[in-house]
mmCIF file of C-alpha atoms in Angstrom:
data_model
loop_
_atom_site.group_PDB
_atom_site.id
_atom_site.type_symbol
_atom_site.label_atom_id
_atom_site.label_comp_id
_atom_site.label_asym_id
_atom_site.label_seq_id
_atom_site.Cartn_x
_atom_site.Cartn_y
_atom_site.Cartn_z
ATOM 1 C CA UNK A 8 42.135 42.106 46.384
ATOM 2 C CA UNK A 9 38.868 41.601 44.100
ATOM 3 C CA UNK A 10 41.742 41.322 40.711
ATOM 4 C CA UNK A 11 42.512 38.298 42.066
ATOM 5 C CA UNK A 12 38.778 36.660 42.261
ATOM 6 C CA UNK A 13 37.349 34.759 39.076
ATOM 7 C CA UNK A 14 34.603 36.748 36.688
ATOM 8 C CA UNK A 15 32.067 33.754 38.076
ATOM 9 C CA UNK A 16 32.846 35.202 41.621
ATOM 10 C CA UNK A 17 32.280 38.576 41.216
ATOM 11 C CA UNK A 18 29.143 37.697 39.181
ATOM 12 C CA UNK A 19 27.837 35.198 42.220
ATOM 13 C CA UNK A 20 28.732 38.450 44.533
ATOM 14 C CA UNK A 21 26.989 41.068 42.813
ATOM 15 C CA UNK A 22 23.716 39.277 42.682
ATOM 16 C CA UNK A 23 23.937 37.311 46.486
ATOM 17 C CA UNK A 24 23.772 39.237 49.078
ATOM 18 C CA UNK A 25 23.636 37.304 52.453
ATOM 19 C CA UNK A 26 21.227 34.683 53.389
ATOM 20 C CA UNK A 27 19.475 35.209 50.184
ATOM 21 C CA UNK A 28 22.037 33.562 47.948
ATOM 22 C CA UNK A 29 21.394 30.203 50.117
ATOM 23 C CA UNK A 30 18.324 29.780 49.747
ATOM 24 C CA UNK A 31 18.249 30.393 45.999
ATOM 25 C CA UNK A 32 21.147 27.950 45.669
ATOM 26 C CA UNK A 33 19.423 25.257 48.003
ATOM 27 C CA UNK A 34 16.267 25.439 46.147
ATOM 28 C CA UNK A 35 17.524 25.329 42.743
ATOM 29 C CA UNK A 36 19.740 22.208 43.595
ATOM 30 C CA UNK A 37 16.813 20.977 44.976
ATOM 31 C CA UNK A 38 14.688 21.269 41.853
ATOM 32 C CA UNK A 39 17.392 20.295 39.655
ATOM 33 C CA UNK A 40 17.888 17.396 41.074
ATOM 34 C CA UNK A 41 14.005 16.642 40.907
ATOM 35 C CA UNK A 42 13.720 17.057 37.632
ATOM 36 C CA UNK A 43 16.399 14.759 36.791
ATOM 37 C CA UNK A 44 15.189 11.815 38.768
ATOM 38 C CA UNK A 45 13.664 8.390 37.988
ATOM 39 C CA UNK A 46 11.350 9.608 40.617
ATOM 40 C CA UNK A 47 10.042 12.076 38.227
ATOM 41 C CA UNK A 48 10.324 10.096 35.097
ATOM 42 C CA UNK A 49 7.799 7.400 36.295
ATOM 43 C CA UNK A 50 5.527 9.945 38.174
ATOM 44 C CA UNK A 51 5.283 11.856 34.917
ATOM 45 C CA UNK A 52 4.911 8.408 33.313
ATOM 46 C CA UNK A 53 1.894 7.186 35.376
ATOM 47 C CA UNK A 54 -0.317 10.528 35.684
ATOM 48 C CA UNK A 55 -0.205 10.492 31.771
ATOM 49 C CA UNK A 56 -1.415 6.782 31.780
ATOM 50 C CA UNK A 57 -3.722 7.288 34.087
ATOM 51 C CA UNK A 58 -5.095 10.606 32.728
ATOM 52 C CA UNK A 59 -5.110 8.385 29.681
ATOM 53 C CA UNK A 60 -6.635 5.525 31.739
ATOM 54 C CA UNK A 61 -9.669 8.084 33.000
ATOM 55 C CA UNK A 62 -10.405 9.318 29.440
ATOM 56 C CA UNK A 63 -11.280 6.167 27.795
ATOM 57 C CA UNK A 64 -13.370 5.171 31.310
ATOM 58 C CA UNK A 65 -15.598 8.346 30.699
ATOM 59 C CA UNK A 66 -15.988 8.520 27.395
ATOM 60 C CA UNK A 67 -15.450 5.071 25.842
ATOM 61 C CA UNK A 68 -12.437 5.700 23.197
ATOM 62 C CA UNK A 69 -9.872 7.764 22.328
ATOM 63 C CA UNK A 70 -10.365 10.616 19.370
ATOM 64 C CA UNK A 71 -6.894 9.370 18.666
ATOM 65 C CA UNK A 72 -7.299 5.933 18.222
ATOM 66 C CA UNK A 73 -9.778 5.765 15.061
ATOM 67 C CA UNK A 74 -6.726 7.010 12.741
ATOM 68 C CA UNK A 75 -4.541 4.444 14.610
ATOM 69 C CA UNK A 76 -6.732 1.314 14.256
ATOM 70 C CA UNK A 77 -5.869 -0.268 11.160
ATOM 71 C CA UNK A 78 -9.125 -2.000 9.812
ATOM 72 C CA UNK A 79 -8.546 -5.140 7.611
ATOM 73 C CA UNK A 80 -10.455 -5.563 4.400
ATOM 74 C CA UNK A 81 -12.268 -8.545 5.728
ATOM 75 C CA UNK A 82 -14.011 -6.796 8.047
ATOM 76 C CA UNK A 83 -15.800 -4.941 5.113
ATOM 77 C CA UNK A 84 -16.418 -7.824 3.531
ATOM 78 C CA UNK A 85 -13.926 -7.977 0.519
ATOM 79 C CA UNK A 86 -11.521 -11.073 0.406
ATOM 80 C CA UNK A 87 -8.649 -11.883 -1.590
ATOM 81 C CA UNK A 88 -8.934 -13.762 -4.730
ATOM 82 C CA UNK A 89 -7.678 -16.958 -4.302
ATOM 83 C CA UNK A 90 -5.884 -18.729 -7.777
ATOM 84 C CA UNK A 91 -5.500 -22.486 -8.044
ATOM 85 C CA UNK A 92 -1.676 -21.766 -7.954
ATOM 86 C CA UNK A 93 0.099 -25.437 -8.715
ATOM 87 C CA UNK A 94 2.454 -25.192 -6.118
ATOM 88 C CA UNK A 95 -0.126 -24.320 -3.128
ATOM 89 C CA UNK A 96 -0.188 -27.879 -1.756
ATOM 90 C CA UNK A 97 1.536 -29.338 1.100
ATOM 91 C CA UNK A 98 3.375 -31.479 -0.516
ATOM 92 C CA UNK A 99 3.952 -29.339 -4.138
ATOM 93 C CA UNK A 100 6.509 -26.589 -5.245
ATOM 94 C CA UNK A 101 7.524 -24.459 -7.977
ATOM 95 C CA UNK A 102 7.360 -25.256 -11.510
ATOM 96 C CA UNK A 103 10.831 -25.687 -11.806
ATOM 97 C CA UNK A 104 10.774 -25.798 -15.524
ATOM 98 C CA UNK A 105 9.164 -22.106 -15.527
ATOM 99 C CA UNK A 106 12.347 -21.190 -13.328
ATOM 100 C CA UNK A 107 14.302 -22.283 -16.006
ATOM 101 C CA UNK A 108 12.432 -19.946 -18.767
ATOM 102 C CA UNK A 109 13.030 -17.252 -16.649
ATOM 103 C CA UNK A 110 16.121 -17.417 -15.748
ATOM 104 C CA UNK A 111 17.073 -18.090 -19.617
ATOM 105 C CA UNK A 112 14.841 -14.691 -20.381
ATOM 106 C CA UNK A 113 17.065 -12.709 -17.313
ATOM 107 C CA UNK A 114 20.190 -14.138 -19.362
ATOM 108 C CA UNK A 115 19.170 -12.723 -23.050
ATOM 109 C CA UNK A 116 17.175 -9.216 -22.235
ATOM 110 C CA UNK A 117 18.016 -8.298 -18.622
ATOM 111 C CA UNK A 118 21.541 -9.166 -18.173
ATOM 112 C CA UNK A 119 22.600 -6.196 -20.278
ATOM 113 C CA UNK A 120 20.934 -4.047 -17.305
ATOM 114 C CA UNK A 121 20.571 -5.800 -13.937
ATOM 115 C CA UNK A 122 23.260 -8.084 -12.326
ATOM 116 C CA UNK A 123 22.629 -11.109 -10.411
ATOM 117 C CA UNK A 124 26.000 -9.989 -7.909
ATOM 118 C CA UNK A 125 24.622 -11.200 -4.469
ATOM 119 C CA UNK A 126 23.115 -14.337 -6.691
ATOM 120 C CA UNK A 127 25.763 -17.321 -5.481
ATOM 121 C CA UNK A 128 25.898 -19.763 -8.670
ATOM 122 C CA UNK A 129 24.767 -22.300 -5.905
ATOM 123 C CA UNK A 130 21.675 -20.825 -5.213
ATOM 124 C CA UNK A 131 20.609 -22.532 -8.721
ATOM 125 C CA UNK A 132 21.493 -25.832 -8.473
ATOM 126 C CA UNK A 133 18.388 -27.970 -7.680
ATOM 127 C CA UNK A 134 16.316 -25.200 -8.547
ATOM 128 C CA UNK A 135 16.468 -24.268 -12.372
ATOM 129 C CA UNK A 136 19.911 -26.288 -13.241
ATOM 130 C CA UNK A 137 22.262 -29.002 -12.306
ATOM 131 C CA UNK A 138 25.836 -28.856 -10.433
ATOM 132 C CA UNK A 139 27.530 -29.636 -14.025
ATOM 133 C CA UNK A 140 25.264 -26.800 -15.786
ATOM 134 C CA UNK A 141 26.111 -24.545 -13.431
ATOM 135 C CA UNK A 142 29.341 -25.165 -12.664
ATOM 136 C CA UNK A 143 29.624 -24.433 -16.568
ATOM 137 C CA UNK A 144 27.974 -20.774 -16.645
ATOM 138 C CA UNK A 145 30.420 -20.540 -13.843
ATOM 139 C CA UNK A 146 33.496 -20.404 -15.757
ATOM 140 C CA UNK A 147 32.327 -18.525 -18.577
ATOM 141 C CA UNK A 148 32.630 -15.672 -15.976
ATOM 142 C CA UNK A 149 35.908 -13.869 -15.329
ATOM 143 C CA UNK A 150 36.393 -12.893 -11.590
ATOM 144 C CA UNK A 151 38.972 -10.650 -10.468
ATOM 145 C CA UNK A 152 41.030 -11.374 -8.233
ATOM 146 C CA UNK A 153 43.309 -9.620 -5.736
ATOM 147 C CA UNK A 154 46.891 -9.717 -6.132
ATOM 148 C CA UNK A 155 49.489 -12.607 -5.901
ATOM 149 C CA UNK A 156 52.644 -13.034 -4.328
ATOM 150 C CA UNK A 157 54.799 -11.160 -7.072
ATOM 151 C CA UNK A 158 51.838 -8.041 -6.566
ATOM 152 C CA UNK A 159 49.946 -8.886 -10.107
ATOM 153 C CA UNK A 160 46.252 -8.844 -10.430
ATOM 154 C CA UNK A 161 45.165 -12.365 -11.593
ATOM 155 C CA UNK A 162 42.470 -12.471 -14.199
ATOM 156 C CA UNK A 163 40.610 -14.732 -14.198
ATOM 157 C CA UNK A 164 41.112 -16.096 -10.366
ATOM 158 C CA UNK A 165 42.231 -19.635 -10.963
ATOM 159 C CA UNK A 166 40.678 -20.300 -7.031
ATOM 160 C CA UNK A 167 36.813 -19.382 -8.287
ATOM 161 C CA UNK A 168 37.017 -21.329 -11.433
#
């Protein structure tokens, strides 16, 4: 008779003996069930905010909170330098001819090293160059492209040109 009763069973048989094994089982249901309640959650929640709460009431501030506050250099008295910058104003922007210089400097040392990838060729039309100029450095790029209909890579793409 007891080969036929799971391991769990036999287990739950050896260690409950009568009215015993209720009340353990009731009680840990119980607090089980407790502990995983919203109940719970925002009781927990509000004793540690109000523990918090009482703290600051009896002694002012928080030992914690002098790390945390982040102090601004102003408040010491140090101020950052201001530079007559020519495109501060309202109505003012970049030196567009300076763009220009740099971008031509990128071009002849940095190119080698750094790409311009995420850089759309549009992105430098009304700022540094015109439509035609760019649409000129455009094409001296190659751009791969995926395959056509026959399954051949076509290099250049004659869509991006």
């Amino acid at each position: 008779m007891l080969s036929r009763l799971p391991a769990g069973a036999l287990k739950q048989l050896a260690f409950c003996l009568g009215t015993v094994c209720i009340v353990e089982r009731f009680f840990s249901n119980a607090f089980e069930s407790f502990m995983n309640s919203r109940l719970t959650l925002a009781s927990a929640t509000l004793f540690t905010a109000g523990t918090i709460a009482w703290y600051a009431y009896l002694y002012g501030n928080l030992p914690f909170l002098g790390e945390a506050h982040a102090s601004h250099l102003s408040d010491e008295g140090l101020h950052p330098v201001t530079y007559p910058w020519p495109h501060s104003g309202f109505f003012d922007s970049f030196d567009h001819a300076s763009i220009r210089r740099g971008y031509q400097v990128y071009r002849e040392v940095y190119a080698a090293c750094h790409s311009l990838d995420r850089t759309a060729w549009r992105n430098l039309v009304g700022v540094s160059h015109t439509a035609d100029e760019a649409r000129a450095m455009a094409e001296e790029v190659e751009y791969q492209d995926g395959p056509n209909d026959e399954g051949e890579i076509v290099y250049p793409s004659p869509q991006k040109r």
